[in-house]
Short mmCIF file of C-alpha atoms and ligand atoms in Angstrom, two decimals:
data_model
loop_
_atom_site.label_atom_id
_atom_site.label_comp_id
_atom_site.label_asym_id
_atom_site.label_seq_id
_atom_site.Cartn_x
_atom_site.Cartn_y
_atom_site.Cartn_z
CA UNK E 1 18.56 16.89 -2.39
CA UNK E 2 17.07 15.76 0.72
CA UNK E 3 13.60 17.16 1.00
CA UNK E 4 10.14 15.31 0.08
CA UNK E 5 7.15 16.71 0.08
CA UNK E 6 4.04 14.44 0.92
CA UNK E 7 0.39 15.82 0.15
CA UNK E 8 -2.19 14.79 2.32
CA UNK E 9 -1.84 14.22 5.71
CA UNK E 10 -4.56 11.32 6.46
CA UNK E 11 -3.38 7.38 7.40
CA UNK E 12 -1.44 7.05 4.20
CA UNK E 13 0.47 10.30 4.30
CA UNK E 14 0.90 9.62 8.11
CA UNK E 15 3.11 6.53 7.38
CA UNK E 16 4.59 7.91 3.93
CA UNK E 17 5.99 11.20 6.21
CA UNK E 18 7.56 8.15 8.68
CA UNK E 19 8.86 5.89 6.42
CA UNK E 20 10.73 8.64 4.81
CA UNK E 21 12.27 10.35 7.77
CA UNK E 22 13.12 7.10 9.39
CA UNK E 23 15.20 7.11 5.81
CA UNK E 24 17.09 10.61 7.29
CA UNK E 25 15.05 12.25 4.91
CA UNK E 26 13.83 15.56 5.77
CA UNK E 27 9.57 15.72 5.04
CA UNK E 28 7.26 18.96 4.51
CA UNK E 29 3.69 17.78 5.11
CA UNK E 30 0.98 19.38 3.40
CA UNK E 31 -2.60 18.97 3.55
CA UNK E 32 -5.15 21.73 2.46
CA UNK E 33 -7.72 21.28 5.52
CA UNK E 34 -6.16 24.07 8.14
CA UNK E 35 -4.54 22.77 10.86
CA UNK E 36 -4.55 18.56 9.46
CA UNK E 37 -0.63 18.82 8.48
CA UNK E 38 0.65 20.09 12.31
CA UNK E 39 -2.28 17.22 13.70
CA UNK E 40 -0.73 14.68 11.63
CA UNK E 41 3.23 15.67 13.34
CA UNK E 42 1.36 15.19 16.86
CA UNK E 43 -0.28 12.18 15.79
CA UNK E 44 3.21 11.12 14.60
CA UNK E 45 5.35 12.05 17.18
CA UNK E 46 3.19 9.61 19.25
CA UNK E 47 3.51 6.84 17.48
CA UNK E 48 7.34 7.19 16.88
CA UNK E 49 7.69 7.38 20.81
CA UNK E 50 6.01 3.93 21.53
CA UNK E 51 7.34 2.12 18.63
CA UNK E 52 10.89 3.62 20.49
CA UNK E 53 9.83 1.68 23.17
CA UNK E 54 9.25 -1.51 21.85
CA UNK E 55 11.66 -1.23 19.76
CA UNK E 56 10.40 -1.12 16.55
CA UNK E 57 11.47 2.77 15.26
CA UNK E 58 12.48 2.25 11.90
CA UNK E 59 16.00 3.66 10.35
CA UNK E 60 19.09 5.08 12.27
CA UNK E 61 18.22 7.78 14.17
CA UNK E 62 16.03 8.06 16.98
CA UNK E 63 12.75 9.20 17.75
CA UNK E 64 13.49 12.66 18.15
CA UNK E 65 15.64 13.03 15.57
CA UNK E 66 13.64 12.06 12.86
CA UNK E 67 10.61 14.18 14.42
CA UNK E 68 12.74 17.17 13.90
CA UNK E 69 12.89 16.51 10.31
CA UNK E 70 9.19 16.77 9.83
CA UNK E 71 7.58 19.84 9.29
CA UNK E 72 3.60 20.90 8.25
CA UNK E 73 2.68 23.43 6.05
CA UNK E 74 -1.27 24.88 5.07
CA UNK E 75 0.82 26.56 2.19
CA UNK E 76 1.01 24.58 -1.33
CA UNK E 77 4.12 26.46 -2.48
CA UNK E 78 5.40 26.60 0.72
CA UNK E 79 5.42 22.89 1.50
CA UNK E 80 6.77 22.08 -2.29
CA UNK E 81 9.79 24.60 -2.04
CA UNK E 82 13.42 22.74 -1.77
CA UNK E 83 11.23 19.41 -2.70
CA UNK E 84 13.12 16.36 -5.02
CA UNK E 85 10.16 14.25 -5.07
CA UNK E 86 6.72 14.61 -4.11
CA UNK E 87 4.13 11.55 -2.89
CA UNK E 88 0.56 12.47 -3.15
CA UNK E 89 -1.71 10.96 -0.77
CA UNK E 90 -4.78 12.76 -1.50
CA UNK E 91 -8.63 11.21 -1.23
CA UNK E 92 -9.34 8.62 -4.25
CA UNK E 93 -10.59 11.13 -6.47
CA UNK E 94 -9.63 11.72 -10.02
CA UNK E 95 -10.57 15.07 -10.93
CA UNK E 96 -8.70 16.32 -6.87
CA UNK E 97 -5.68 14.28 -8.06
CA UNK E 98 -5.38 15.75 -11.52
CA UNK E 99 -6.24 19.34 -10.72
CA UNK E 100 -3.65 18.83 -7.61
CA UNK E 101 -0.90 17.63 -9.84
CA UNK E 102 -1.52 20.86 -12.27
CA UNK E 103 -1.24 23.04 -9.68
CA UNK E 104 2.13 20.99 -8.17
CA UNK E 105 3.86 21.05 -11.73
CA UNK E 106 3.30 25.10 -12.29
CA UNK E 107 5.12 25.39 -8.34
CA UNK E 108 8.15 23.04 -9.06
CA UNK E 109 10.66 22.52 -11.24
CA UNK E 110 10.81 19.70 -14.65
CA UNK E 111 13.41 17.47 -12.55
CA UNK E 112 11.17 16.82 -9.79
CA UNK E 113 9.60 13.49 -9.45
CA UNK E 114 5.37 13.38 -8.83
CA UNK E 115 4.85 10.36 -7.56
CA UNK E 116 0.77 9.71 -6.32
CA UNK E 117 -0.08 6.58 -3.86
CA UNK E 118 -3.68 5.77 -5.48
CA UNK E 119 -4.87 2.66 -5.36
CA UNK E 120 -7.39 2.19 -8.15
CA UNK E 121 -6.48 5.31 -10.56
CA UNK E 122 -3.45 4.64 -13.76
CA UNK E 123 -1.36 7.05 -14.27
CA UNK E 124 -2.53 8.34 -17.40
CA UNK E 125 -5.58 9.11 -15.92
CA UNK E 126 -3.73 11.01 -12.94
CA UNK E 127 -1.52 12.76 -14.67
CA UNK E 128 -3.72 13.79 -17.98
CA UNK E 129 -3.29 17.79 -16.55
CA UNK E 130 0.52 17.45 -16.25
CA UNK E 131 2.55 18.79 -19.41
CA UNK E 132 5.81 17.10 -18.94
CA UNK E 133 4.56 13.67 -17.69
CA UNK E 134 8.41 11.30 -18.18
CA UNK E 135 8.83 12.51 -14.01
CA UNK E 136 5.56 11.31 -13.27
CA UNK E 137 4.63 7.99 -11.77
CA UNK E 138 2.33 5.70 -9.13
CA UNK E 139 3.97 4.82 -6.16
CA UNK E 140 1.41 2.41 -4.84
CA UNK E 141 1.72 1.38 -0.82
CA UNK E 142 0.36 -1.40 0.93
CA UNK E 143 -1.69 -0.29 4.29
CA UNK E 144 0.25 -0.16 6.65
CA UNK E 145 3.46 0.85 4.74
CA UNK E 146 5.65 1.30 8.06
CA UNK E 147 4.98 -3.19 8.52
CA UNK E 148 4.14 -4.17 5.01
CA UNK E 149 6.90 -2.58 2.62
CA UNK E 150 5.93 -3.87 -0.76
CA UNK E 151 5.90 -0.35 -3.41
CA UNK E 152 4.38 -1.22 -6.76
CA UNK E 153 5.95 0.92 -8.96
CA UNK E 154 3.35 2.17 -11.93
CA UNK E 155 4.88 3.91 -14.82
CA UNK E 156 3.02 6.50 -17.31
CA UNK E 157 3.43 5.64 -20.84
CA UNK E 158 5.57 8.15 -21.30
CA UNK E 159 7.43 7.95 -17.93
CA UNK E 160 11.00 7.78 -18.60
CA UNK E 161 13.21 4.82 -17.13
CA UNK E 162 15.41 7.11 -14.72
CA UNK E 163 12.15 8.37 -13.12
CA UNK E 164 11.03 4.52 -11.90
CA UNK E 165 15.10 3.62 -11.22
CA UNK E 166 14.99 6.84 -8.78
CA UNK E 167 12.27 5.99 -7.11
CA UNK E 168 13.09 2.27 -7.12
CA UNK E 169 16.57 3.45 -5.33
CA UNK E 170 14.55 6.27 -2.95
CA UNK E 171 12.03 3.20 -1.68
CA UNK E 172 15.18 0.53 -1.12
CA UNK E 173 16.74 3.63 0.87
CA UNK E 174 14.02 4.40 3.09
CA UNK E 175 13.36 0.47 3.81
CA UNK E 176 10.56 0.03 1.63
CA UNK E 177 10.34 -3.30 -1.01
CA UNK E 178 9.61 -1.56 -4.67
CA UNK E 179 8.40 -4.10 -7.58
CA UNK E 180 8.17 -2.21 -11.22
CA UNK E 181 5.25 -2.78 -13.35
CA UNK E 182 6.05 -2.15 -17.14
CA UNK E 183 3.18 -0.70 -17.63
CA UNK E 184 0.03 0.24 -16.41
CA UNK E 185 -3.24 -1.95 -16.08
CA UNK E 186 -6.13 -1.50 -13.75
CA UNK E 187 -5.76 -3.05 -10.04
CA UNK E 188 -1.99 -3.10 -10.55
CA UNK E 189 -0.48 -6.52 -9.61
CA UNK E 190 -1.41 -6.41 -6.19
CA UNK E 191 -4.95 -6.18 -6.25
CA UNK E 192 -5.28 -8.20 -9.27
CA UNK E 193 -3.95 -11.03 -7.22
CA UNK E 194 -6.08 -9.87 -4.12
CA UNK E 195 -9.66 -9.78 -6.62
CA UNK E 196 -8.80 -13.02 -7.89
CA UNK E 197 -8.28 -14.58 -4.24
CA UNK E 198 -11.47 -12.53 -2.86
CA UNK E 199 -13.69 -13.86 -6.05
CA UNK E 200 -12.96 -17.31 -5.19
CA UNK E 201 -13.55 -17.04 -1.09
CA UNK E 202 -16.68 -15.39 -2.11
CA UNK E 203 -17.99 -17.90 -4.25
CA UNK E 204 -17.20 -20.97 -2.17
CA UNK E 205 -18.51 -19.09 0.73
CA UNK E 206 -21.64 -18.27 -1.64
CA UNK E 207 -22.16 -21.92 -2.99
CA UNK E 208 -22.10 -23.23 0.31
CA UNK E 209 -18.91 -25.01 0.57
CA UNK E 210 -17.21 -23.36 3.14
CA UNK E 211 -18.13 -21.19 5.97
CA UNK E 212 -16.73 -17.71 6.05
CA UNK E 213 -14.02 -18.60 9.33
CA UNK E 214 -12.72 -21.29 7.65
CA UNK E 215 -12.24 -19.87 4.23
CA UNK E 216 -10.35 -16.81 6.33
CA UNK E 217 -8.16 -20.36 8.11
CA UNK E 218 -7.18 -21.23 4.76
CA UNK E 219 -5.54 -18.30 4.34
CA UNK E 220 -4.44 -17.51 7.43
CA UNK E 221 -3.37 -21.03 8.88
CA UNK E 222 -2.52 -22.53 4.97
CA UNK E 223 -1.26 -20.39 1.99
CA UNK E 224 -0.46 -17.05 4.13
CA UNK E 225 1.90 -18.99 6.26
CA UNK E 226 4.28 -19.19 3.31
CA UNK E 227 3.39 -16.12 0.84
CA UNK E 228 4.66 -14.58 3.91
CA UNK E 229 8.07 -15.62 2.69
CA UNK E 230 7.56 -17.05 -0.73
CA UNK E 231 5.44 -16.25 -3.55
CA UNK E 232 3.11 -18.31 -5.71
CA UNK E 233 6.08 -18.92 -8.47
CA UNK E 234 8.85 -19.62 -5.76
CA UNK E 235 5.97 -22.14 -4.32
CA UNK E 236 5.47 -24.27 -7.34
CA UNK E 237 9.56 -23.94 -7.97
CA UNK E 238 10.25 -26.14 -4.49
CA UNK E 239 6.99 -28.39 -4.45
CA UNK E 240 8.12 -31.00 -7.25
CA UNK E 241 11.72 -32.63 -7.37
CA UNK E 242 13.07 -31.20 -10.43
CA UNK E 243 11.65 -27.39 -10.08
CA UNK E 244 8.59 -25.52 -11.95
CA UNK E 245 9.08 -27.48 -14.99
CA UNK E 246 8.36 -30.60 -12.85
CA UNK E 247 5.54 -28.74 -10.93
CA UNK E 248 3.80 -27.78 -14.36
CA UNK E 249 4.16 -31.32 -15.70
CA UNK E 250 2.84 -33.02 -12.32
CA UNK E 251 0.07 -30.38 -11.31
CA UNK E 252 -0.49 -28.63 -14.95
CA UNK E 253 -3.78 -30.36 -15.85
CA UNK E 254 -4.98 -30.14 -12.63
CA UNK E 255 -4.60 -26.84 -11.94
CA UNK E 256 -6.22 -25.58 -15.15
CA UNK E 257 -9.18 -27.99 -15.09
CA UNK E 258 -9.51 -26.42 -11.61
CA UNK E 259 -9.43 -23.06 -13.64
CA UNK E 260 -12.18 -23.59 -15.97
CA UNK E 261 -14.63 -24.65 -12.88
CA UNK E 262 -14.39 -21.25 -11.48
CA UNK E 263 -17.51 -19.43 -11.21
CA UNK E 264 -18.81 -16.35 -13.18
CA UNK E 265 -17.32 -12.35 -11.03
CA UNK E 266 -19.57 -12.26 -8.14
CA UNK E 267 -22.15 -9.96 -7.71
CA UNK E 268 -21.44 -8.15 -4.09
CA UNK E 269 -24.56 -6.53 -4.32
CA UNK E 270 -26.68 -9.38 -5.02
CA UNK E 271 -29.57 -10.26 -2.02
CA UNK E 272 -28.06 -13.36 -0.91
CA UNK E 273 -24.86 -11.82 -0.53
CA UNK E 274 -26.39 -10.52 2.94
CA UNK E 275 -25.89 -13.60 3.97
CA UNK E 276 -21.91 -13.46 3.42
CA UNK E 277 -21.96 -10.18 5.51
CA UNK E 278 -24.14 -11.18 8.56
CA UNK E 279 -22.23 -14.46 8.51
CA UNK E 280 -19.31 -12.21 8.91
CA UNK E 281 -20.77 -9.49 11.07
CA UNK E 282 -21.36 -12.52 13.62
CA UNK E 283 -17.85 -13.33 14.10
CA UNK E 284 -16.66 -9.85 14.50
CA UNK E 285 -19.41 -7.37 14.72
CA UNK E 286 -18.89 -4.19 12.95
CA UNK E 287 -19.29 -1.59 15.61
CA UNK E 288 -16.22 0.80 16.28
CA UNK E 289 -15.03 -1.09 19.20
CA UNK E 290 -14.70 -4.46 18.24
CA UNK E 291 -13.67 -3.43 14.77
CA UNK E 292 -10.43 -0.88 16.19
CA UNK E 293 -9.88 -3.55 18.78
CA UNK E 294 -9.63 -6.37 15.49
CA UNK E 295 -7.03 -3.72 13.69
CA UNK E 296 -5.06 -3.05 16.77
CA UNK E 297 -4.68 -7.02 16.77
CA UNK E 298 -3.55 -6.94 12.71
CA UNK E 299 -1.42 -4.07 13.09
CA UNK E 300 0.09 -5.86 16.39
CA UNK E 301 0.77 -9.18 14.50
CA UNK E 302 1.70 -7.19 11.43
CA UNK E 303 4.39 -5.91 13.47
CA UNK E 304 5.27 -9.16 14.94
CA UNK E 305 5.95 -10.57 11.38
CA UNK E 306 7.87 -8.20 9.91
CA UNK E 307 10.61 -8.38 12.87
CA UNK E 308 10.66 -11.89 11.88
CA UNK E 309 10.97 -10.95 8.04
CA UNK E 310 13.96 -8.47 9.51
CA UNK E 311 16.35 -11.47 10.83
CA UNK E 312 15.01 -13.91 8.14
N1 LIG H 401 -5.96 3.53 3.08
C1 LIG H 401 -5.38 2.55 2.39
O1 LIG H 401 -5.47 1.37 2.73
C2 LIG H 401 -4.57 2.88 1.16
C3 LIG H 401 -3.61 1.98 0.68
C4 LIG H 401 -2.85 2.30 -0.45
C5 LIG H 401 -3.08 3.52 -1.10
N2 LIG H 401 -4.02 4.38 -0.63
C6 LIG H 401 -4.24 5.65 -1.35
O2 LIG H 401 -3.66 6.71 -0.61
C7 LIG H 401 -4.42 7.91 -0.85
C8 LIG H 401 -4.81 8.52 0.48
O3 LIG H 401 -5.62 7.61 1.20
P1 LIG H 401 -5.89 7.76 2.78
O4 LIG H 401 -6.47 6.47 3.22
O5 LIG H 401 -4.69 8.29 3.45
O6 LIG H 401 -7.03 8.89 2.76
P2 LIG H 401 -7.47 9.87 3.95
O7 LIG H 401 -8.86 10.27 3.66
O8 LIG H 401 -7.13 9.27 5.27
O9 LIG H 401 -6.52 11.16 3.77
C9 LIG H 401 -6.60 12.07 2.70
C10 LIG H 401 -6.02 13.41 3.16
O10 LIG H 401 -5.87 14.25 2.00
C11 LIG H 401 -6.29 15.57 2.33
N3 LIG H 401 -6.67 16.24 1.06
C12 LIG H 401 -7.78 16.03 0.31
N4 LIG H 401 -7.73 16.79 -0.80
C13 LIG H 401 -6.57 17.47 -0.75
C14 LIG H 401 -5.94 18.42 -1.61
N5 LIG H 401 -6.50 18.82 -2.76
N6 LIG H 401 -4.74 18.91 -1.25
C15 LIG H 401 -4.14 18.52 -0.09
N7 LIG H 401 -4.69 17.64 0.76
C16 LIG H 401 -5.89 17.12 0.43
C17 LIG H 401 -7.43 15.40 3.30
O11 LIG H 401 -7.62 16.55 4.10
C18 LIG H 401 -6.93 14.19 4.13
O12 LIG H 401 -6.16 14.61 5.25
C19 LIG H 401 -5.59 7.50 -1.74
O13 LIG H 401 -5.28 7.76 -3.08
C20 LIG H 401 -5.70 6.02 -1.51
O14 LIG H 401 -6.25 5.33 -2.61
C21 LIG H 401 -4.75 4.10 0.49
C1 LIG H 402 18.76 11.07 20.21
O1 LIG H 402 20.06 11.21 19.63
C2 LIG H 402 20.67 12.49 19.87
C3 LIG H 402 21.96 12.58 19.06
O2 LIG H 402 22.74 11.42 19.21
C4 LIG H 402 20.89 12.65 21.37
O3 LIG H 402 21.45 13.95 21.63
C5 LIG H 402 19.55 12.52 22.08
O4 LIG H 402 19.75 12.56 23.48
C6 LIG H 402 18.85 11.21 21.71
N1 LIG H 402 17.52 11.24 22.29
C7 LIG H 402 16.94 10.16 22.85
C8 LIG H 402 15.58 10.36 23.42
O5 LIG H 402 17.50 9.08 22.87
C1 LIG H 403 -17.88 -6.70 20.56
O1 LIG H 403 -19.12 -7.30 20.31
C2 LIG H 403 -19.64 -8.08 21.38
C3 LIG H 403 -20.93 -8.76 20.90
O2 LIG H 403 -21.81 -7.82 20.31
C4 LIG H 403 -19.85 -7.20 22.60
O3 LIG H 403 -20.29 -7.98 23.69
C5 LIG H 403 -18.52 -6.51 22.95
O4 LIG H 403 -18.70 -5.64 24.01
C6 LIG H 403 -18.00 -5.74 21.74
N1 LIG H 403 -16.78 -4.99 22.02
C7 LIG H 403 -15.54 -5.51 22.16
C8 LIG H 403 -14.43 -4.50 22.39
O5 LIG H 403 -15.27 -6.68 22.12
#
């Protein structure tokens, strides 16, 4: 019982396939473009060596133990054979996902758990070619999963209980931080929270209120600095005397006649939101180089944070 199988070998199934060795776990890689599942080892067996160095390998064993466990397949059955859970990280398309999840079920036995990583698909929709659907769920990962742990854990309507508690247990194994939804609703929790937070930059930015850097600072320099470590609940909890009762009483009125001022959903498409984008596009302009050089910089801070999250 020691062998996942990951589907798709692009940036998602990259860091699933480490996340899951680094757990001792041994991974068969899979991608149907010839050749993209023994690229994505290489690709891997880089990146293990310098985060050796630094020391920031994830899990027990070293570098070249846990590329040993890895191993990539161009063969479906091949790659599912000896399998106790599968992660799908496929492209964002419904009809790949559900016709790849057919073919999966017919190659592996009832008690194995299909688990896909989409980000914007429920699982009924995923799953609607799968016959025996209580081993299926959404195992949803935050990019990039080997700095920023958080699994949201989407159930089927007729996933059963054990299904989410194994995966909940897999995910705490390997290193990663699961959260269970009870059931499934489009964006999840995590991008529900993230539309919300991008409606209101964009409409303050929009209305003139704020310029695009400093509505990024407000973030970044004000409510980031602690969502790091505490959430929006644990937030209100410590920020009156008494706790969240205390908060609501204090803040309550405020807060929701702050509510009913927000704005209509904005509409990204709209001509003056060109404005947003070269306002943007002037503080880091989108070519290749300045944009890999910005996400070298995230994924180097990202890194920095969650050694600090480590010892916290
Ligand atoms: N990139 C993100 O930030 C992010 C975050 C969370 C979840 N996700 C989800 O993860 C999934 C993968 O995203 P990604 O960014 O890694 O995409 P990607 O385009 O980098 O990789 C997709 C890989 O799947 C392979 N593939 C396509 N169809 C296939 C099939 N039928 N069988 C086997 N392999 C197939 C492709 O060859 C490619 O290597 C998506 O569902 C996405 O929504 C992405
Ligand atoms: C990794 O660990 C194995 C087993 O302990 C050891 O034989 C090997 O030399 C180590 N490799 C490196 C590069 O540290
Ligand atoms: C980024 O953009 C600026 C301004 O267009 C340019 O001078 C610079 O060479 C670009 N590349 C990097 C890596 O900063």
């Amino acid at each position: 019982m020691n062998i996942i199988t990951v589907i798709g070998s692009g940036l998602i199934g990259r860091s699933w396939a480490m996340v899951f060795v680094s757990g001792g776990y041994r991974v068969k890689i899979y991608d149907n473009k010839p050749g993209q599942a023994a690229n994505c080892i290489n690709e891997i067996q880089k990146q293990m060596m310098e985060l050796q160095e630094v020391g920031m390998l994830r899990g027990q064993l070293n570098a070249t133990q846990q590329i040993a466990l890895l191993s990539s397949h161009d063969d479906l059955e091949q790659a599912l054979q000896g399998a106790f859970f599968v992660q799908e990280c496929v492209f964002e398309k419904l009809d790949v996902k559900q016709n790849l999840f057919r073919d999966v079920e017919r190659l592996v036995s009832g008690d194995v758990i299909l688990s896909s990583s989409t980000s914007c698909l429920v699982p009924s929709a995923v799953f609607s070619m799968v016959q025996n659907r209580c081993r299926c769920l959404v195992s949803h990962p935050v990019n990039p999963p080997y700095y920023v742990k958080l699994v949201e854990l989407v159930p089927h309507p007729d996933t059963m209980t054990a299904t989410v508690d194994k995966t909940h247990a897999l995910m705490t194994k390997v290193g990663q931080v699961p959260v269970r939804l009870r059931k499934e609703i489009d964006g999840f929790a995590l991008n529900r929270v993230q539309a919300a937070i991008i409606a209101e930059s964009w409409r303050l930015v929009q209305d003139g209120i704020i310029s695009v850097q400093d509505i990024d600072l407000v973030m970044s320099e004000g409510l980031g600095m602690r969502y790091a470590f505490i959430g929006p609940m644990e937030t209100m909890h410590l920020n009156a005397p008494e706790g969240l009762g205390d908060y609501l009483k204090r803040y309550g009125d405020g807060f929701q006649r702050v509510l009913r001022s927000f704005g209509p959903v904005p509409d990204f498409s709209a001509e003056d939101a060109k404005n947003v984008v070269s306002e943007m596009n002037e503080l880091i302009p989108n070519d290749e180089q300045n944009l890999s050089a910005r996400r070298e910089r995230r994924d180097h801070l990202l890194m920095g944070l969650s050694r600090l999250k480590k010892d916290k």
